[in-house]
């Protein structure tokens, strides 16, 4: 396998694991919110809006869509980073712990 194939494989594995991890977190938090009768979290939308200087959204639907995009993008992005670290000589444990330390 050449370097481009290795890199593509690492990115692909990271995408899949990031999506799977984000899906698991989404299911868990959705079940918890419903069991407790609380509103769904808007933390992803608030955090990314703050970083990007977005002061308000046109509607609740726009905020909900931005929230979903932020949540899935964030989780998938960390998965891609983990996949890329896995393609380095770094140990699997270190490759897993490094993104967590960055967060």
PDB file of C-alpha atoms in Angstrom:
ATOM      1  CA  UNK A   1       0.000   0.000   0.000  1.00  0.00           C
ATOM      2  CA  UNK A   2       1.404   3.405  -0.883  1.00  0.00           C
ATOM      3  CA  UNK A   3       1.311   6.505   1.307  1.00  0.00           C
ATOM      4  CA  UNK A   4      -1.794   7.975  -0.379  1.00  0.00           C
ATOM      5  CA  UNK A   5      -3.703   4.724   0.157  1.00  0.00           C
ATOM      6  CA  UNK A   6      -2.603   4.616   3.789  1.00  0.00           C
ATOM      7  CA  UNK A   7      -3.695   8.211   4.317  1.00  0.00           C
ATOM      8  CA  UNK A   8      -7.042   7.630   2.597  1.00  0.00           C
ATOM      9  CA  UNK A   9      -7.607   4.505   4.688  1.00  0.00           C
ATOM     10  CA  UNK A  10      -6.769   6.389   7.892  1.00  0.00           C
ATOM     11  CA  UNK A  11      -9.165   9.199   6.999  1.00  0.00           C
ATOM     12  CA  UNK A  12     -11.886   6.707   6.054  1.00  0.00           C
ATOM     13  CA  UNK A  13     -11.510   4.796   9.303  1.00  0.00           C
ATOM     14  CA  UNK A  14     -11.578   8.062  11.220  1.00  0.00           C
ATOM     15  CA  UNK A  15     -14.747   9.183   9.441  1.00  0.00           C
ATOM     16  CA  UNK A  16     -16.494   5.915  10.210  1.00  0.00           C
ATOM     17  CA  UNK A  17     -15.401   5.878  13.847  1.00  0.00           C
ATOM     18  CA  UNK A  18     -16.227   9.575  14.295  1.00  0.00           C
ATOM     19  CA  UNK A  19     -19.695   9.068  12.840  1.00  0.00           C
ATOM     20  CA  UNK A  20     -20.264   5.956  14.957  1.00  0.00           C
ATOM     21  CA  UNK A  21     -19.117   7.688  18.127  1.00  0.00           C
ATOM     22  CA  UNK A  22     -21.229  10.754  17.423  1.00  0.00           C
ATOM     23  CA  UNK A  23     -24.251   8.546  16.697  1.00  0.00           C
ATOM     24  CA  UNK A  24     -23.752   6.715  20.004  1.00  0.00           C
ATOM     25  CA  UNK A  25     -23.511  10.002  21.900  1.00  0.00           C
ATOM     26  CA  UNK A  26     -26.581  11.344  20.090  1.00  0.00           C
ATOM     27  CA  UNK A  27     -28.644   8.284  20.981  1.00  0.00           C
ATOM     28  CA  UNK A  28     -27.479   8.387  24.590  1.00  0.00           C
ATOM     29  CA  UNK A  29     -28.183  12.089  25.096  1.00  0.00           C
ATOM     30  CA  UNK A  30     -31.537  11.867  23.291  1.00  0.00           C
ATOM     31  CA  UNK A  31     -32.696   8.996  25.509  1.00  0.00           C
ATOM     32  CA  UNK A  32     -31.464  10.805  28.633  1.00  0.00           C
ATOM     33  CA  UNK A  33     -33.222  14.052  27.666  1.00  0.00           C
ATOM     34  CA  UNK A  34     -36.483  12.259  26.987  1.00  0.00           C
ATOM     35  CA  UNK A  35     -36.341  10.258  30.214  1.00  0.00           C
ATOM     36  CA  UNK A  36     -35.713  13.419  32.234  1.00  0.00           C
ATOM     37  CA  UNK A  37     -38.164  15.496  30.228  1.00  0.00           C
ATOM     38  CA  UNK A  38     -35.594  18.175  29.472  1.00  0.00           C
ATOM     39  CA  UNK A  39     -34.908  20.117  26.303  1.00  0.00           C
ATOM     40  CA  UNK A  40     -32.227  18.890  23.951  1.00  0.00           C
ATOM     41  CA  UNK A  41     -28.804  20.478  24.317  1.00  0.00           C
ATOM     42  CA  UNK A  42     -27.965  23.557  22.264  1.00  0.00           C
ATOM     43  CA  UNK A  43     -24.346  23.590  23.442  1.00  0.00           C
ATOM     44  CA  UNK A  44     -22.839  22.736  20.031  1.00  0.00           C
ATOM     45  CA  UNK A  45     -24.684  25.606  18.333  1.00  0.00           C
ATOM     46  CA  UNK A  46     -23.828  28.064  21.085  1.00  0.00           C
ATOM     47  CA  UNK A  47     -20.153  27.087  21.127  1.00  0.00           C
ATOM     48  CA  UNK A  48     -19.602  27.250  17.373  1.00  0.00           C
ATOM     49  CA  UNK A  49     -21.679  30.420  17.049  1.00  0.00           C
ATOM     50  CA  UNK A  50     -19.520  32.072  19.710  1.00  0.00           C
ATOM     51  CA  UNK A  51     -16.290  31.050  17.973  1.00  0.00           C
ATOM     52  CA  UNK A  52     -17.569  32.263  14.598  1.00  0.00           C
ATOM     53  CA  UNK A  53     -19.111  35.487  15.946  1.00  0.00           C
ATOM     54  CA  UNK A  54     -22.720  34.536  15.153  1.00  0.00           C
ATOM     55  CA  UNK A  55     -24.897  36.596  17.486  1.00  0.00           C
ATOM     56  CA  UNK A  56     -28.302  35.114  16.758  1.00  0.00           C
ATOM     57  CA  UNK A  57     -30.180  32.784  14.453  1.00  0.00           C
ATOM     58  CA  UNK A  58     -33.078  33.675  12.192  1.00  0.00           C
ATOM     59  CA  UNK A  59     -35.295  31.047  13.806  1.00  0.00           C
ATOM     60  CA  UNK A  60     -35.346  28.149  16.229  1.00  0.00           C
ATOM     61  CA  UNK A  61     -35.223  25.822  13.223  1.00  0.00           C
ATOM     62  CA  UNK A  62     -32.056  27.542  11.958  1.00  0.00           C
ATOM     63  CA  UNK A  63     -30.466  27.142  15.394  1.00  0.00           C
ATOM     64  CA  UNK A  64     -31.484  23.474  15.555  1.00  0.00           C
ATOM     65  CA  UNK A  65     -29.988  22.817  12.114  1.00  0.00           C
ATOM     66  CA  UNK A  66     -26.773  24.629  13.066  1.00  0.00           C
ATOM     67  CA  UNK A  67     -26.694  22.627  16.294  1.00  0.00           C
ATOM     68  CA  UNK A  68     -26.928  19.331  14.405  1.00  0.00           C
ATOM     69  CA  UNK A  69     -24.297  20.393  11.886  1.00  0.00           C
ATOM     70  CA  UNK A  70     -21.960  21.524  14.660  1.00  0.00           C
ATOM     71  CA  UNK A  71     -22.497  18.358  16.705  1.00  0.00           C
ATOM     72  CA  UNK A  72     -21.907  15.947  13.821  1.00  0.00           C
ATOM     73  CA  UNK A  73     -19.039  17.979  12.377  1.00  0.00           C
ATOM     74  CA  UNK A  74     -17.257  18.200  15.713  1.00  0.00           C
ATOM     75  CA  UNK A  75     -17.579  14.499  16.489  1.00  0.00           C
ATOM     76  CA  UNK A  76     -16.635  13.395  12.998  1.00  0.00           C
ATOM     77  CA  UNK A  77     -13.687  15.798  12.905  1.00  0.00           C
ATOM     78  CA  UNK A  78     -12.218  14.305  16.075  1.00  0.00           C
ATOM     79  CA  UNK A  79     -12.682  10.861  14.538  1.00  0.00           C
ATOM     80  CA  UNK A  80     -10.711  11.902  11.452  1.00  0.00           C
ATOM     81  CA  UNK A  81      -7.913  13.228  13.660  1.00  0.00           C
ATOM     82  CA  UNK A  82      -7.829   9.913  15.537  1.00  0.00           C
ATOM     83  CA  UNK A  83      -7.673   8.035  12.233  1.00  0.00           C
ATOM     84  CA  UNK A  84      -4.768  10.163  11.047  1.00  0.00           C
ATOM     85  CA  UNK A  85      -2.906   9.688  14.315  1.00  0.00           C
ATOM     86  CA  UNK A  86      -3.435   5.950  13.910  1.00  0.00           C
ATOM     87  CA  UNK A  87      -1.481   6.097  10.653  1.00  0.00           C
ATOM     88  CA  UNK A  88       1.579   7.454  12.464  1.00  0.00           C
ATOM     89  CA  UNK A  89       4.125   5.434  14.438  1.00  0.00           C
ATOM     90  CA  UNK A  90       2.284   6.573  17.583  1.00  0.00           C
ATOM     91  CA  UNK A  91       0.904   3.740  19.719  1.00  0.00           C
ATOM     92  CA  UNK A  92      -2.859   3.117  19.446  1.00  0.00           C
ATOM     93  CA  UNK A  93      -3.295   4.178  23.075  1.00  0.00           C
ATOM     94  CA  UNK A  94      -1.427   7.457  22.558  1.00  0.00           C
ATOM     95  CA  UNK A  95      -3.332   8.072  19.304  1.00  0.00           C
ATOM     96  CA  UNK A  96      -6.586   7.681  21.228  1.00  0.00           C
ATOM     97  CA  UNK A  97      -5.580   9.776  24.238  1.00  0.00           C
ATOM     98  CA  UNK A  98      -4.061  12.668  22.263  1.00  0.00           C
ATOM     99  CA  UNK A  99      -7.356  14.056  20.873  1.00  0.00           C
ATOM    100  CA  UNK A 100      -8.895  13.766  24.337  1.00  0.00           C
ATOM    101  CA  UNK A 101      -6.064  15.806  25.779  1.00  0.00           C
ATOM    102  CA  UNK A 102      -6.658  18.396  23.063  1.00  0.00           C
ATOM    103  CA  UNK A 103     -10.288  18.745  24.011  1.00  0.00           C
TER     104      UNK A 103
END
